[in-house]
mmCIF file of C-alpha atoms in Angstrom:
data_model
loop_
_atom_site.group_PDB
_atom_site.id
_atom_site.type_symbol
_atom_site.label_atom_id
_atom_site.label_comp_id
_atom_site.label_asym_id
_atom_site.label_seq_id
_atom_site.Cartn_x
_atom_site.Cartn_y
_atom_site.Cartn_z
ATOM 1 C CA UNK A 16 -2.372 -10.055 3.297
ATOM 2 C CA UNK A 17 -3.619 -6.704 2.411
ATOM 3 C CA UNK A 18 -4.118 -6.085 -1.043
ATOM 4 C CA UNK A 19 -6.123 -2.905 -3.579
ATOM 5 C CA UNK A 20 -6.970 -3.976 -6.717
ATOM 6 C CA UNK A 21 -7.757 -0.943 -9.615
ATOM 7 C CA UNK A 22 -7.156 -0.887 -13.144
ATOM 8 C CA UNK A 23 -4.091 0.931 -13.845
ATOM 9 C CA UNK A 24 -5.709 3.472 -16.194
ATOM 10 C CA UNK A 25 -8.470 4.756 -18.066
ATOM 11 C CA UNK A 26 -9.701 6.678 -20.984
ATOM 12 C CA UNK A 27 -12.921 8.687 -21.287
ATOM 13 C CA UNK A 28 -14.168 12.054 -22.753
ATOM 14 C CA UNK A 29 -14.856 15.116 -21.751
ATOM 15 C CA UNK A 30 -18.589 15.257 -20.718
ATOM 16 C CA UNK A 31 -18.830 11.393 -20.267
ATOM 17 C CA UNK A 32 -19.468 9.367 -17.423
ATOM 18 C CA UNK A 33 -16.104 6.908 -15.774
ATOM 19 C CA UNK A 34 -16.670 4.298 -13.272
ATOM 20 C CA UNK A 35 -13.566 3.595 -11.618
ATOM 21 C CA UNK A 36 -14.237 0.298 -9.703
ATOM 22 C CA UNK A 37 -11.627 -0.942 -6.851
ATOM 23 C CA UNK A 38 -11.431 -4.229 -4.743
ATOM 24 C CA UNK A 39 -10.018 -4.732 -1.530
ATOM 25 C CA UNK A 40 -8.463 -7.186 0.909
ATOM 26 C CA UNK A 41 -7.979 -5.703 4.107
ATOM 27 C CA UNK A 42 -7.364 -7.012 7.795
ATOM 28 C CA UNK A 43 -10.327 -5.548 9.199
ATOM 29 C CA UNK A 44 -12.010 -2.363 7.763
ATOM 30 C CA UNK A 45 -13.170 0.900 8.866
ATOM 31 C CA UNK A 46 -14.565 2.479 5.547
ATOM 32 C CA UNK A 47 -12.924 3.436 2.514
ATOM 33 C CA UNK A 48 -11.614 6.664 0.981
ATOM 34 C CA UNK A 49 -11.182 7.936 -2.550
ATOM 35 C CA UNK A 50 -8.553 10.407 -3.041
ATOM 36 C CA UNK A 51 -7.984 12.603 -6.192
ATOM 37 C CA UNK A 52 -4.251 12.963 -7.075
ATOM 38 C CA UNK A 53 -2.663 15.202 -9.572
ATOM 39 C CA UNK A 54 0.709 14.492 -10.894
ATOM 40 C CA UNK A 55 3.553 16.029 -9.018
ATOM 41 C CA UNK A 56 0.973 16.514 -6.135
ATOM 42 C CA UNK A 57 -0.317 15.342 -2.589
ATOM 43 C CA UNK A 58 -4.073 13.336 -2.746
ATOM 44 C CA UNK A 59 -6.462 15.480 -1.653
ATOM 45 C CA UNK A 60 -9.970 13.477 -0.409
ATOM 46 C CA UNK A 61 -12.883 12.995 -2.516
ATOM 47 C CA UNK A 62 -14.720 10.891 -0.739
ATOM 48 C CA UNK A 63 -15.529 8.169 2.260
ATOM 49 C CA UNK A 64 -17.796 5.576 2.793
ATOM 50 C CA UNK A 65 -18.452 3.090 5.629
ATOM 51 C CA UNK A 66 -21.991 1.777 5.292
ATOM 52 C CA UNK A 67 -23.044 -0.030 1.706
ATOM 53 C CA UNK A 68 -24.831 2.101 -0.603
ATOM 54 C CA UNK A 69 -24.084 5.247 -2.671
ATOM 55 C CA UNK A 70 -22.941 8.529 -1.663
ATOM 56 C CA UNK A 71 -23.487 11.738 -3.568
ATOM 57 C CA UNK A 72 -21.380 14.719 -3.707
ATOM 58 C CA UNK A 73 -21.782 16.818 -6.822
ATOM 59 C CA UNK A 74 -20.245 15.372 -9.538
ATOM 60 C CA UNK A 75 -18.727 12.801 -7.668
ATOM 61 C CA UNK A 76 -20.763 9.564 -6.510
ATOM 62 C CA UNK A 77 -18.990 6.384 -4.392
ATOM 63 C CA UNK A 78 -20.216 3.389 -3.626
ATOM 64 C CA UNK A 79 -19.149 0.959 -0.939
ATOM 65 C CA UNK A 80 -19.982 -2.627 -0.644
ATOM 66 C CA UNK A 81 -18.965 -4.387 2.461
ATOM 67 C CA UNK A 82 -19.312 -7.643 1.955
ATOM 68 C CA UNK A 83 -17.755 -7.977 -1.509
ATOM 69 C CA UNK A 84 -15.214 -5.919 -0.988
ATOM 70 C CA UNK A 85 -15.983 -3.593 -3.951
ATOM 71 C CA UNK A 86 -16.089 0.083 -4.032
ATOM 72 C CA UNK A 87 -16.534 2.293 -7.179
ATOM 73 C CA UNK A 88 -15.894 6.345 -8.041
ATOM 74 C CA UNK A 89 -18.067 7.764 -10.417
ATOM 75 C CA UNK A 90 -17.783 10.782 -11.989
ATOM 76 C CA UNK A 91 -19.960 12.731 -13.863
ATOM 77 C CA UNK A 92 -19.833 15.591 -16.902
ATOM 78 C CA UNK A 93 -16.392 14.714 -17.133
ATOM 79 C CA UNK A 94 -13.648 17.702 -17.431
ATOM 80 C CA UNK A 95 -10.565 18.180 -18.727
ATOM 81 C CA UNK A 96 -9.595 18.963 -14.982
ATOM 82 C CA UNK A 97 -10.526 15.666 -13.580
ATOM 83 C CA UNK A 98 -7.316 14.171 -15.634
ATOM 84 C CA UNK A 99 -5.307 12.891 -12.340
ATOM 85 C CA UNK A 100 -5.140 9.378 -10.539
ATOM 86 C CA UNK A 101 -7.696 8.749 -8.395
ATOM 87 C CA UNK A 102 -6.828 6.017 -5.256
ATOM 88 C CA UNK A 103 -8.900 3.603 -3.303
ATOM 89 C CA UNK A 104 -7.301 3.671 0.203
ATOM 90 C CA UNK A 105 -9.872 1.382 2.439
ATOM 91 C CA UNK A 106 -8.876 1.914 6.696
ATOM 92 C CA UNK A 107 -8.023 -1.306 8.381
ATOM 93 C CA UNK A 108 -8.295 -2.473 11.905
ATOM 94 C CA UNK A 109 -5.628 -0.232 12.981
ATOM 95 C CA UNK A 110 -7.107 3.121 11.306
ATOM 96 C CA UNK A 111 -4.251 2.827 8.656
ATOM 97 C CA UNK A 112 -4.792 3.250 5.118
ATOM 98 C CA UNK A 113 -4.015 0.784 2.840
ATOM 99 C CA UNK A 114 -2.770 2.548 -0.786
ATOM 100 C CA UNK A 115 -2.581 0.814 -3.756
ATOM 101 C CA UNK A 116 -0.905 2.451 -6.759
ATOM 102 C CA UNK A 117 -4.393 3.992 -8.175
ATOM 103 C CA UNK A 118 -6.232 4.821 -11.707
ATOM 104 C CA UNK A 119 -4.732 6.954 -13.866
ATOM 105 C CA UNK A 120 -7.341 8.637 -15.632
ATOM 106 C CA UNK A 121 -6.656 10.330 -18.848
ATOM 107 C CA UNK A 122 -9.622 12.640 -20.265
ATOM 108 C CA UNK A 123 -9.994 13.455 -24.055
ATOM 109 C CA UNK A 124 -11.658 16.043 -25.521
ATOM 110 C CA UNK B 5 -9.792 24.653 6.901
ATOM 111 C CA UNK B 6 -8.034 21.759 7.181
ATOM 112 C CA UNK B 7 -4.661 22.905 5.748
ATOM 113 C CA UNK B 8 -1.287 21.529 5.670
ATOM 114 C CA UNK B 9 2.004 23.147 4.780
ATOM 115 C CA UNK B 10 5.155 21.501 4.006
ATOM 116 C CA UNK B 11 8.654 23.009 3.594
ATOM 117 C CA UNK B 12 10.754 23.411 1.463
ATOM 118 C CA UNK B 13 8.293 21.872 -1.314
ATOM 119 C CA UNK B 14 11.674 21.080 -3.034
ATOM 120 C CA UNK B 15 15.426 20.572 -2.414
ATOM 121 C CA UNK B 16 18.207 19.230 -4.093
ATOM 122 C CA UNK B 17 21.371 18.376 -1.661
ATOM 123 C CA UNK B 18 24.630 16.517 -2.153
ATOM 124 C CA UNK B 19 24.803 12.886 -1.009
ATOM 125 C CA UNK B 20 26.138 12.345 2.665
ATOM 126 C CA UNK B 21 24.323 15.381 3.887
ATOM 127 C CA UNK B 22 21.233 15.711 5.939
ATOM 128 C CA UNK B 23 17.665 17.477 4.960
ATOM 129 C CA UNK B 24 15.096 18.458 7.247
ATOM 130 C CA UNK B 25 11.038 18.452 6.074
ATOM 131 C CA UNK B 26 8.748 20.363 8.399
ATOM 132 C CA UNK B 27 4.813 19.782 8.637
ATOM 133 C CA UNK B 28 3.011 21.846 9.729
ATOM 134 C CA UNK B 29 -1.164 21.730 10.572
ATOM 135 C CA UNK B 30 -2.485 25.470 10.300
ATOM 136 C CA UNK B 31 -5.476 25.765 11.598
ATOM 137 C CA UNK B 32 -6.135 22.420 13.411
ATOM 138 C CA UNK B 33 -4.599 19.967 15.647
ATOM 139 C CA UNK B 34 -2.977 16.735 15.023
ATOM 140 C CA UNK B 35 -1.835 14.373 17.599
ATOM 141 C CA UNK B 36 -1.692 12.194 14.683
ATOM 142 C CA UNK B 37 0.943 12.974 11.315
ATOM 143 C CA UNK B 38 2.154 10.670 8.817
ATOM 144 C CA UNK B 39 5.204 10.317 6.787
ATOM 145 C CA UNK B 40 4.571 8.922 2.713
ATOM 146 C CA UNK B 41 7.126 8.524 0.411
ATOM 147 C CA UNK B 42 6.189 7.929 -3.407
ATOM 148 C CA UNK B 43 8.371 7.077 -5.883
ATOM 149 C CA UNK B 44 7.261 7.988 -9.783
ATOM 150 C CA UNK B 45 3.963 5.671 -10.760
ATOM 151 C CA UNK B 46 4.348 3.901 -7.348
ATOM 152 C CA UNK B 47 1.330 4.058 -4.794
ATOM 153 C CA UNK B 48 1.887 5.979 -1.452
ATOM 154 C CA UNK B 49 4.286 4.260 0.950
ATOM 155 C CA UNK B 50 3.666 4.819 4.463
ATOM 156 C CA UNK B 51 7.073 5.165 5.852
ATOM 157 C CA UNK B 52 5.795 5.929 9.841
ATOM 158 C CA UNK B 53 3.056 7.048 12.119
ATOM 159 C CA UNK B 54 3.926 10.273 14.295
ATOM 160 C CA UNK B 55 2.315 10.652 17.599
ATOM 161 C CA UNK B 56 2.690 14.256 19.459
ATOM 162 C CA UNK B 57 5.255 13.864 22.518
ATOM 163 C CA UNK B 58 6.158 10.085 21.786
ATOM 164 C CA UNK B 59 8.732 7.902 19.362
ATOM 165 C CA UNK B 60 7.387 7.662 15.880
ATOM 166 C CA UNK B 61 6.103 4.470 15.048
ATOM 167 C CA UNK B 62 8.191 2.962 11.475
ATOM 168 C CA UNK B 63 7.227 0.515 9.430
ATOM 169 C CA UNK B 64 8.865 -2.603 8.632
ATOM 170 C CA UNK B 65 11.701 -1.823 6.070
ATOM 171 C CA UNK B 66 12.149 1.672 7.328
ATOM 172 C CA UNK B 67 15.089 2.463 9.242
ATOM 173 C CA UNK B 68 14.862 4.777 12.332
ATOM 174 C CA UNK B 69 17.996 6.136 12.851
ATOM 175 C CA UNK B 70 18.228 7.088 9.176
ATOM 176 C CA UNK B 71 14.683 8.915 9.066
ATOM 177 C CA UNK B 72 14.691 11.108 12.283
ATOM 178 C CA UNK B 73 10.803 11.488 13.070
ATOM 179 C CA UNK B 74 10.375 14.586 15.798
ATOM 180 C CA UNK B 75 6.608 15.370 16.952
ATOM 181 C CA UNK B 76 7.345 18.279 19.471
ATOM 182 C CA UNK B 77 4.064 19.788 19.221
ATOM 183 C CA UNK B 78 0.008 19.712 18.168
ATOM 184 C CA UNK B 79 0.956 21.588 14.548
ATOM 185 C CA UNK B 80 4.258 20.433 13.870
ATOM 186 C CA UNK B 81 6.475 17.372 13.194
ATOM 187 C CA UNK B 82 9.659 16.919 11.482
ATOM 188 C CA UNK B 83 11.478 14.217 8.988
ATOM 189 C CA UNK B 84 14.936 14.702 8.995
ATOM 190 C CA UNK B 85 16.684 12.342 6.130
ATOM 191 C CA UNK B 86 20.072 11.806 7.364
ATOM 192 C CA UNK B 87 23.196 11.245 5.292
ATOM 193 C CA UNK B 88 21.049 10.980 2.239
ATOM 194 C CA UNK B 89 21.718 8.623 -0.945
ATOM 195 C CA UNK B 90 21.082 9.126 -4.489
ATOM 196 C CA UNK B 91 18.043 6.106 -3.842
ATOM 197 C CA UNK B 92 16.483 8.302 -1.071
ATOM 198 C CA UNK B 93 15.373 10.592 -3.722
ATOM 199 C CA UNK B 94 11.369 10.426 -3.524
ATOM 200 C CA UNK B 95 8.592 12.843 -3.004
ATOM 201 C CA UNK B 96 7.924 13.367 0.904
ATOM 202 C CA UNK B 97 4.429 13.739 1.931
ATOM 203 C CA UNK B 98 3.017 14.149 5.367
ATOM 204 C CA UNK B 99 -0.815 14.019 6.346
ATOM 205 C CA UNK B 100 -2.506 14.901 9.342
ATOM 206 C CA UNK B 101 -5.704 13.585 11.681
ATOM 207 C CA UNK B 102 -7.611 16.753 13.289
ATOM 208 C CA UNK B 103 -7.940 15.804 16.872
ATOM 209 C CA UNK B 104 -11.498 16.724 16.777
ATOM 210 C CA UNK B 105 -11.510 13.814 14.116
ATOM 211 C CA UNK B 106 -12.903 15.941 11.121
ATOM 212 C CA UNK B 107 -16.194 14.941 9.758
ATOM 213 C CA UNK B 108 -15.027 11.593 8.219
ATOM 214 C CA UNK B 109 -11.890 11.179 10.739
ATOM 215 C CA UNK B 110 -9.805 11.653 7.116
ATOM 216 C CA UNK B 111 -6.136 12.626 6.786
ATOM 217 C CA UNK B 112 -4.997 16.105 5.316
ATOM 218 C CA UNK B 113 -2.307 15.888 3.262
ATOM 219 C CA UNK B 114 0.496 18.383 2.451
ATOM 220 C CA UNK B 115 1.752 19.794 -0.886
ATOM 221 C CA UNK B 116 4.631 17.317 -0.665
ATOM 222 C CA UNK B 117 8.621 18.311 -0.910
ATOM 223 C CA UNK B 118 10.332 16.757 -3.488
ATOM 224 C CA UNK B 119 14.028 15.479 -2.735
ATOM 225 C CA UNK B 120 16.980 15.269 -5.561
ATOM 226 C CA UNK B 121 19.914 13.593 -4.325
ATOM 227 C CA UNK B 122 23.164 14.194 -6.373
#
């Protein structure tokens, strides 16, 4: 079966640095997206990887391993903004995303 | 770029009537949009795939004739929730896929409309 696996939520302070790590199960795979989702709001896309390694974009760094089936968000000089859930969706052999229910981060000052 | 509108981004309706949700891709188009519904603390459900000018596809679980999936054109497609229930009360979403695939071939999501069910 298809299955995401992410801790349900998470604690760190403003100005820190969260990794938010994610497994995956998938039937076939075609990279893997983060989204950022606000509460009462539609994800909006953070970031996408298909090749291992890391991929930069501002605060905002993903990495992608392939043949563990690992990914992890990690995000830097945390801000009170960045309180939201943040969801691994990897693509499958179809081109569908597979959601799981996502990380809850909670940000303290 | 890359925006999507939904409307209404809320409605309430009694139970036994029918509510219509437009999407709508402004300034790019989708031959590809896709219906979510998310209940509170769940993850995303994909409820079907819409392809422009053909039947929606619906996943397993989600019946057809009760979630009327229209696709008439590149920017626009339409869930219609008929004779709605208390238990269809969810948060909507619809995404898109830019034609031109986008630089990561990723889906644009709407705001989302909210449906209450009395």
């Amino acid at each position: 079966g298809q299955n995401i696996d992410q801790p349900t939520e998470m604690t760190a302070t403003e100005g820190a640095i969260v990794q938010i790590n994610c497994t995956y199960q998938t039937s076939g795979f075609n990279g893997l997206f983060w989204y950022q989702q606000h509460a009462g709001e539609a994800p909006t896309f953070l970031s996408y990887n298909v090749l291992d390694g890391l991929e930069e974009k501002g605060r905002f760094s993903s990495f992608l391993s392939r043949s563990k089936g690992y990914s992890y968000l990690l995000l830097k000089e945390l801000q009170m903004k960045d309180s939201a859930s943040y969801l691994c969706a990897p693509l499958d052999s179809n081109y569908q995303l597979i959601w799981g229910a996502g990380t809850k981060l909670i940000i303290k000052p | 770029g890359a925006v999507v509108s939904q409307h209404p981004s809320w409605v309430i309706c009694k139970s036994g009537t029918s509510v219509k949700i437009e999407c709508r891709s402004l300034d790019f188009q989708a031959t590809t949009m896709f219906w979510y519904r998310q209940f509170p603390k769940q993850s995303l459900m994909l409820m079907a795939t819409s392809n422009e000018g053909s039947k929606a596809t619906y996943e397993q679980g989600v019946e057809k004739d009760k979630f009327l999936i229209n696709h008439a054109s590149l920017t626009l497609s339409t869930l219609t929730v008929t004779s709605a229930h208390p238990e269809d009360s969810s948060f909507y979403i619809c995404s898109a896929r830019d034609v031109a695939g986008g630089e990561y071939n990723e889906q644009f999501f709407g705001p989302g409309t909210r449906l209450t069910v009395l």
